[in-house]
Structures are given as C-alpha cells and as structure tokens.
JSON list of C-alpha atoms in Angstrom, two decimals:
[
{"chain": "A", "resi": 507, "resn": "GLN", "atom": "CA", "xyz": [-3.57, 7.32, -17.49]},
{"chain": "A", "resi": 508, "resn": "VAL", "atom": "CA", "xyz": [-4.18, 6.30, -13.92]},
{"chain": "A", "resi": 509, "resn": "GLN", "atom": "CA", "xyz": [-2.46, 8.42, -11.29]},
{"chain": "A", "resi": 510, "resn": "PHE", "atom": "CA", "xyz": [-1.73, 7.52, -7.69]},
{"chain": "A", "resi": 511, "resn": "VAL", "atom": "CA", "xyz": [-0.88, 9.94, -4.89]},
{"chain": "A", "resi": 512, "resn": "GLU", "atom": "CA", "xyz": [0.32, 8.22, -1.74]},
{"chain": "A", "resi": 513, "resn": "SER", "atom": "CA", "xyz": [0.66, 9.91, 1.64]},
{"chain": "A", "resi": 514, "resn": "GLY", "atom": "CA", "xyz": [0.80, 9.22, 5.34]},
{"chain": "A", "resi": 515, "resn": "GLY", "atom": "CA", "xyz": [4.29, 7.84, 5.72]},
{"chain": "A", "resi": 516, "resn": "GLY", "atom": "CA", "xyz": [6.75, 8.93, 8.35]},
{"chain": "A", "resi": 517, "resn": "LEU", "atom": "CA", "xyz": [9.18, 7.91, 11.04]},
{"chain": "A", "resi": 518, "resn": "VAL", "atom": "CA", "xyz": [7.82, 5.71, 13.80]},
{"chain": "A", "resi": 519, "resn": "GLN", "atom": "CA", "xyz": [9.27, 3.54, 16.54]},
{"chain": "A", "resi": 520, "resn": "ALA", "atom": "CA", "xyz": [8.93, -0.21, 16.42]},
{"chain": "A", "resi": 521, "resn": "GLY", "atom": "CA", "xyz": [5.51, -1.22, 17.67]},
{"chain": "A", "resi": 522, "resn": "GLY", "atom": "CA", "xyz": [3.94, 1.99, 16.44]},
{"chain": "A", "resi": 523, "resn": "SER", "atom": "CA", "xyz": [1.25, 2.59, 13.85]},
{"chain": "A", "resi": 524, "resn": "LEU", "atom": "CA", "xyz": [0.74, 4.54, 10.65]},
{"chain": "A", "resi": 525, "resn": "THR", "atom": "CA", "xyz": [-2.11, 4.88, 8.19]},
{"chain": "A", "resi": 526, "resn": "LEU", "atom": "CA", "xyz": [-1.27, 5.34, 4.54]},
{"chain": "A", "resi": 527, "resn": "SER", "atom": "CA", "xyz": [-3.66, 6.84, 1.99]},
{"chain": "A", "resi": 528, "resn": "CYS", "atom": "CA", "xyz": [-3.67, 6.67, -1.78]},
{"chain": "A", "resi": 529, "resn": "VAL", "atom": "CA", "xyz": [-5.89, 8.85, -3.93]},
{"chain": "A", "resi": 530, "resn": "VAL", "atom": "CA", "xyz": [-6.56, 7.40, -7.37]},
{"chain": "A", "resi": 531, "resn": "SER", "atom": "CA", "xyz": [-7.51, 9.47, -10.41]},
{"chain": "A", "resi": 532, "resn": "GLY", "atom": "CA", "xyz": [-7.83, 9.02, -14.14]},
{"chain": "A", "resi": 533, "resn": "SER", "atom": "CA", "xyz": [-9.63, 5.69, -13.92]},
{"chain": "A", "resi": 534, "resn": "THR", "atom": "CA", "xyz": [-12.77, 4.03, -12.74]},
{"chain": "A", "resi": 535, "resn": "PHE", "atom": "CA", "xyz": [-12.36, 3.10, -9.09]},
{"chain": "A", "resi": 536, "resn": "SER", "atom": "CA", "xyz": [-15.18, 1.10, -7.53]},
{"chain": "A", "resi": 537, "resn": "ASP", "atom": "CA", "xyz": [-14.89, -1.79, -10.00]},
{"chain": "A", "resi": 538, "resn": "ARG", "atom": "CA", "xyz": [-11.14, -2.29, -9.70]},
{"chain": "A", "resi": 539, "resn": "THR", "atom": "CA", "xyz": [-8.74, -4.20, -7.49]},
{"chain": "A", "resi": 540, "resn": "PHE", "atom": "CA", "xyz": [-5.96, -2.18, -5.89]},
{"chain": "A", "resi": 541, "resn": "GLY", "atom": "CA", "xyz": [-2.84, -3.17, -4.07]},
{"chain": "A", "resi": 542, "resn": "TRP", "atom": "CA", "xyz": [-0.19, -1.76, -1.80]},
{"chain": "A", "resi": 543, "resn": "PHE", "atom": "CA", "xyz": [3.40, -2.52, -2.66]},
{"chain": "A", "resi": 544, "resn": "ARG", "atom": "CA", "xyz": [6.71, -1.60, -1.06]},
{"chain": "A", "resi": 545, "resn": "ARG", "atom": "CA", "xyz": [10.36, -1.32, -1.95]},
{"chain": "A", "resi": 546, "resn": "ALA", "atom": "CA", "xyz": [12.92, -1.60, 0.81]},
{"chain": "A", "resi": 547, "resn": "PRO", "atom": "CA", "xyz": [16.43, -0.17, 0.34]},
{"chain": "A", "resi": 548, "resn": "GLY", "atom": "CA", "xyz": [18.39, -2.38, -2.01]},
{"chain": "A", "resi": 549, "resn": "GLU", "atom": "CA", "xyz": [15.45, -4.67, -2.63]},
{"chain": "A", "resi": 550, "resn": "GLN", "atom": "CA", "xyz": [12.94, -5.19, -5.39]},
{"chain": "A", "resi": 551, "resn": "ARG", "atom": "CA", "xyz": [9.40, -3.95, -5.09]},
{"chain": "A", "resi": 552, "resn": "GLU", "atom": "CA", "xyz": [7.12, -6.49, -3.39]},
{"chain": "A", "resi": 553, "resn": "TRP", "atom": "CA", "xyz": [3.41, -6.92, -2.96]},
{"chain": "A", "resi": 554, "resn": "VAL", "atom": "CA", "xyz": [1.97, -6.18, 0.49]},
{"chain": "A", "resi": 555, "resn": "ALA", "atom": "CA", "xyz": [-1.83, -6.28, 0.28]},
{"chain": "A", "resi": 556, "resn": "SER", "atom": "CA", "xyz": [-4.77, -6.11, -2.12]},
{"chain": "A", "resi": 557, "resn": "ILE", "atom": "CA", "xyz": [-8.45, -5.29, -1.98]},
{"chain": "A", "resi": 558, "resn": "ASN", "atom": "CA", "xyz": [-10.91, -6.28, -4.65]},
{"chain": "A", "resi": 559, "resn": "ALA", "atom": "CA", "xyz": [-14.05, -4.50, -5.82]},
{"chain": "A", "resi": 560, "resn": "GLY", "atom": "CA", "xyz": [-16.13, -6.38, -3.27]},
{"chain": "A", "resi": 561, "resn": "GLY", "atom": "CA", "xyz": [-13.90, -5.34, -0.41]},
{"chain": "A", "resi": 562, "resn": "ARG", "atom": "CA", "xyz": [-12.19, -8.68, 0.10]},
{"chain": "A", "resi": 563, "resn": "THR", "atom": "CA", "xyz": [-8.62, -8.28, 1.25]},
{"chain": "A", "resi": 564, "resn": "TYR", "atom": "CA", "xyz": [-5.46, -10.32, 0.83]},
{"chain": "A", "resi": 565, "resn": "TYR", "atom": "CA", "xyz": [-2.16, -9.93, 2.66]},
{"chain": "A", "resi": 566, "resn": "GLU", "atom": "CA", "xyz": [1.43, -11.01, 2.33]},
{"chain": "A", "resi": 567, "resn": "ASP", "atom": "CA", "xyz": [2.29, -13.40, 5.14]},
{"chain": "A", "resi": 568, "resn": "SER", "atom": "CA", "xyz": [4.64, -11.08, 7.01]},
{"chain": "A", "resi": 569, "resn": "VAL", "atom": "CA", "xyz": [1.96, -8.37, 7.41]},
{"chain": "A", "resi": 570, "resn": "GLU", "atom": "CA", "xyz": [-1.08, -10.59, 7.97]},
{"chain": "A", "resi": 571, "resn": "GLY", "atom": "CA", "xyz": [-2.72, -9.63, 11.26]},
{"chain": "A", "resi": 572, "resn": "ARG", "atom": "CA", "xyz": [-0.80, -6.35, 11.51]},
{"chain": "A", "resi": 573, "resn": "PHE", "atom": "CA", "xyz": [-1.89, -4.46, 8.39]},
{"chain": "A", "resi": 574, "resn": "THR", "atom": "CA", "xyz": [-5.44, -3.72, 7.26]},
{"chain": "A", "resi": 575, "resn": "MET", "atom": "CA", "xyz": [-6.31, -2.48, 3.80]},
{"chain": "A", "resi": 576, "resn": "SER", "atom": "CA", "xyz": [-9.57, -0.68, 3.09]},
{"chain": "A", "resi": 577, "resn": "ARG", "atom": "CA", "xyz": [-11.17, 1.50, 0.43]},
{"chain": "A", "resi": 578, "resn": "ASP", "atom": "CA", "xyz": [-13.52, 4.47, 0.18]},
{"chain": "A", "resi": 579, "resn": "ASN", "atom": "CA", "xyz": [-15.14, 4.36, -3.23]},
{"chain": "A", "resi": 580, "resn": "ALA", "atom": "CA", "xyz": [-16.77, 7.77, -2.78]},
{"chain": "A", "resi": 581, "resn": "LYS", "atom": "CA", "xyz": [-13.32, 9.32, -2.36]},
{"chain": "A", "resi": 582, "resn": "SER", "atom": "CA", "xyz": [-11.44, 7.07, -4.81]},
{"chain": "A", "resi": 583, "resn": "THR", "atom": "CA", "xyz": [-9.03, 6.33, -2.00]},
{"chain": "A", "resi": 584, "resn": "VAL", "atom": "CA", "xyz": [-7.44, 3.22, -0.59]},
{"chain": "A", "resi": 585, "resn": "PHE", "atom": "CA", "xyz": [-5.89, 2.98, 2.86]},
{"chain": "A", "resi": 586, "resn": "LEU", "atom": "CA", "xyz": [-3.36, 0.82, 4.63]},
{"chain": "A", "resi": 587, "resn": "GLN", "atom": "CA", "xyz": [-3.59, 0.77, 8.41]},
{"chain": "A", "resi": 588, "resn": "MET", "atom": "CA", "xyz": [-0.26, -0.52, 9.73]},
{"chain": "A", "resi": 589, "resn": "ASN", "atom": "CA", "xyz": [0.03, -1.62, 13.35]},
{"chain": "A", "resi": 590, "resn": "SER", "atom": "CA", "xyz": [2.83, -3.27, 15.32]},
{"chain": "A", "resi": 591, "resn": "LEU", "atom": "CA", "xyz": [5.35, -1.92, 12.86]},
{"chain": "A", "resi": 592, "resn": "LYS", "atom": "CA", "xyz": [8.77, -3.57, 12.66]},
{"chain": "A", "resi": 593, "resn": "PRO", "atom": "CA", "xyz": [12.10, -2.24, 11.36]},
{"chain": "A", "resi": 594, "resn": "GLU", "atom": "CA", "xyz": [11.78, -4.66, 8.44]},
{"chain": "A", "resi": 595, "resn": "ASP", "atom": "CA", "xyz": [8.66, -2.76, 7.33]},
{"chain": "A", "resi": 596, "resn": "THR", "atom": "CA", "xyz": [10.90, 0.19, 6.42]},
{"chain": "A", "resi": 597, "resn": "ALA", "atom": "CA", "xyz": [10.34, 0.92, 2.73]},
{"chain": "A", "resi": 598, "resn": "VAL", "atom": "CA", "xyz": [8.74, 3.25, 0.24]},
{"chain": "A", "resi": 599, "resn": "TYR", "atom": "CA", "xyz": [5.09, 2.25, -0.06]},
{"chain": "A", "resi": 600, "resn": "TYR", "atom": "CA", "xyz": [3.13, 2.53, -3.29]},
{"chain": "A", "resi": 601, "resn": "CYS", "atom": "CA", "xyz": [-0.38, 1.77, -4.40]},
{"chain": "A", "resi": 602, "resn": "ASN", "atom": "CA", "xyz": [-1.31, 0.53, -7.83]},
{"chain": "A", "resi": 603, "resn": "THR", "atom": "CA", "xyz": [-3.52, -1.92, -9.66]},
{"chain": "A", "resi": 604, "resn": "GLU", "atom": "CA", "xyz": [-0.84, -4.57, -10.20]},
{"chain": "A", "resi": 605, "resn": "MET", "atom": "CA", "xyz": [2.87, -5.23, -9.81]},
{"chain": "A", "resi": 606, "resn": "SER", "atom": "CA", "xyz": [3.47, -5.07, -13.55]},
{"chain": "A", "resi": 607, "resn": "ALA", "atom": "CA", "xyz": [1.96, -1.59, -13.93]},
{"chain": "A", "resi": 608, "resn": "VAL", "atom": "CA", "xyz": [4.00, 0.84, -15.97]},
{"chain": "A", "resi": 609, "resn": "TYR", "atom": "CA", "xyz": [3.11, 4.07, -14.19]},
{"chain": "A", "resi": 610, "resn": "TRP", "atom": "CA", "xyz": [3.71, 4.51, -10.46]},
{"chain": "A", "resi": 611, "resn": "GLY", "atom": "CA", "xyz": [3.22, 7.34, -8.01]},
{"chain": "A", "resi": 612, "resn": "GLN", "atom": "CA", "xyz": [6.02, 8.82, -5.96]},
{"chain": "A", "resi": 613, "resn": "GLY", "atom": "CA", "xyz": [5.25, 6.59, -3.01]},
{"chain": "A", "resi": 614, "resn": "THR", "atom": "CA", "xyz": [5.44, 7.46, 0.67]},
{"chain": "A", "resi": 615, "resn": "GLN", "atom": "CA", "xyz": [8.42, 6.67, 2.89]},
{"chain": "A", "resi": 616, "resn": "VAL", "atom": "CA", "xyz": [7.87, 4.59, 6.01]},
{"chain": "A", "resi": 617, "resn": "THR", "atom": "CA", "xyz": [10.79, 4.32, 8.41]},
{"chain": "A", "resi": 618, "resn": "VAL", "atom": "CA", "xyz": [10.56, 2.17, 11.51]},
{"chain": "A", "resi": 619, "resn": "SER", "atom": "CA", "xyz": [13.29, 2.61, 14.09]},
{"chain": "A", "resi": 620, "resn": "ASP", "atom": "CA", "xyz": [14.39, 0.06, 16.70]}
]
C-alpha cells in the first residue's frame, strides 16, 4: 500500500512561512496526482491543493496566492510552500492521492499564532 510521511510543520506567527514535505513510497510517483489536505480542530478534513503528473497545480480559494505546491519526482516527494500564514491555517496537514483514500499518514501539525 501507499505510504505517506509528512514533515515540516511547526509553530509560526501570523504572516510567517513554512514548507511542508511529504515522502511517498509503495507506489509509482511520477504518473500520479497528489494533494495536500488539512484537518482543523473540530472540523472535517478538507482539500488544500493538488498537483498533477504534468506539474499543473490547483488550490482551494482561501490559500490561492499564498500556498505553492510542487513535486520532485526523483525523490518521490511533494512540497507545500506556505506563505502569509493565518491563524485559520492551523490544522494537521496530510498528503495523499485523494480525499477518499483509506490509508493516511500521521500528518504534520501547523499552528499559526496571532
């Protein structure tokens, strides 16, 4: 089965930046679409961004212009560069192929303080 190992989260002040990484194993990589998702406290998991095999990216409206997703096929890794962070970005961030996936990594906690 596909495995995801997310890292790079932390505590940052509003307006700050973080870069998340996700190493993917157990699957082909370069031909697949991957997404970043997040779950805020008390909320359901939501989609944040996606990148397809050709490198085209898509973003949820609230992060458009602030977040940038990228991929390194040689390292089977996807990234999420997050700038101008807001308190409402506080969540556990996960990567996966789709929202309906059965298996998820442990995620990485992002906390944005006022």
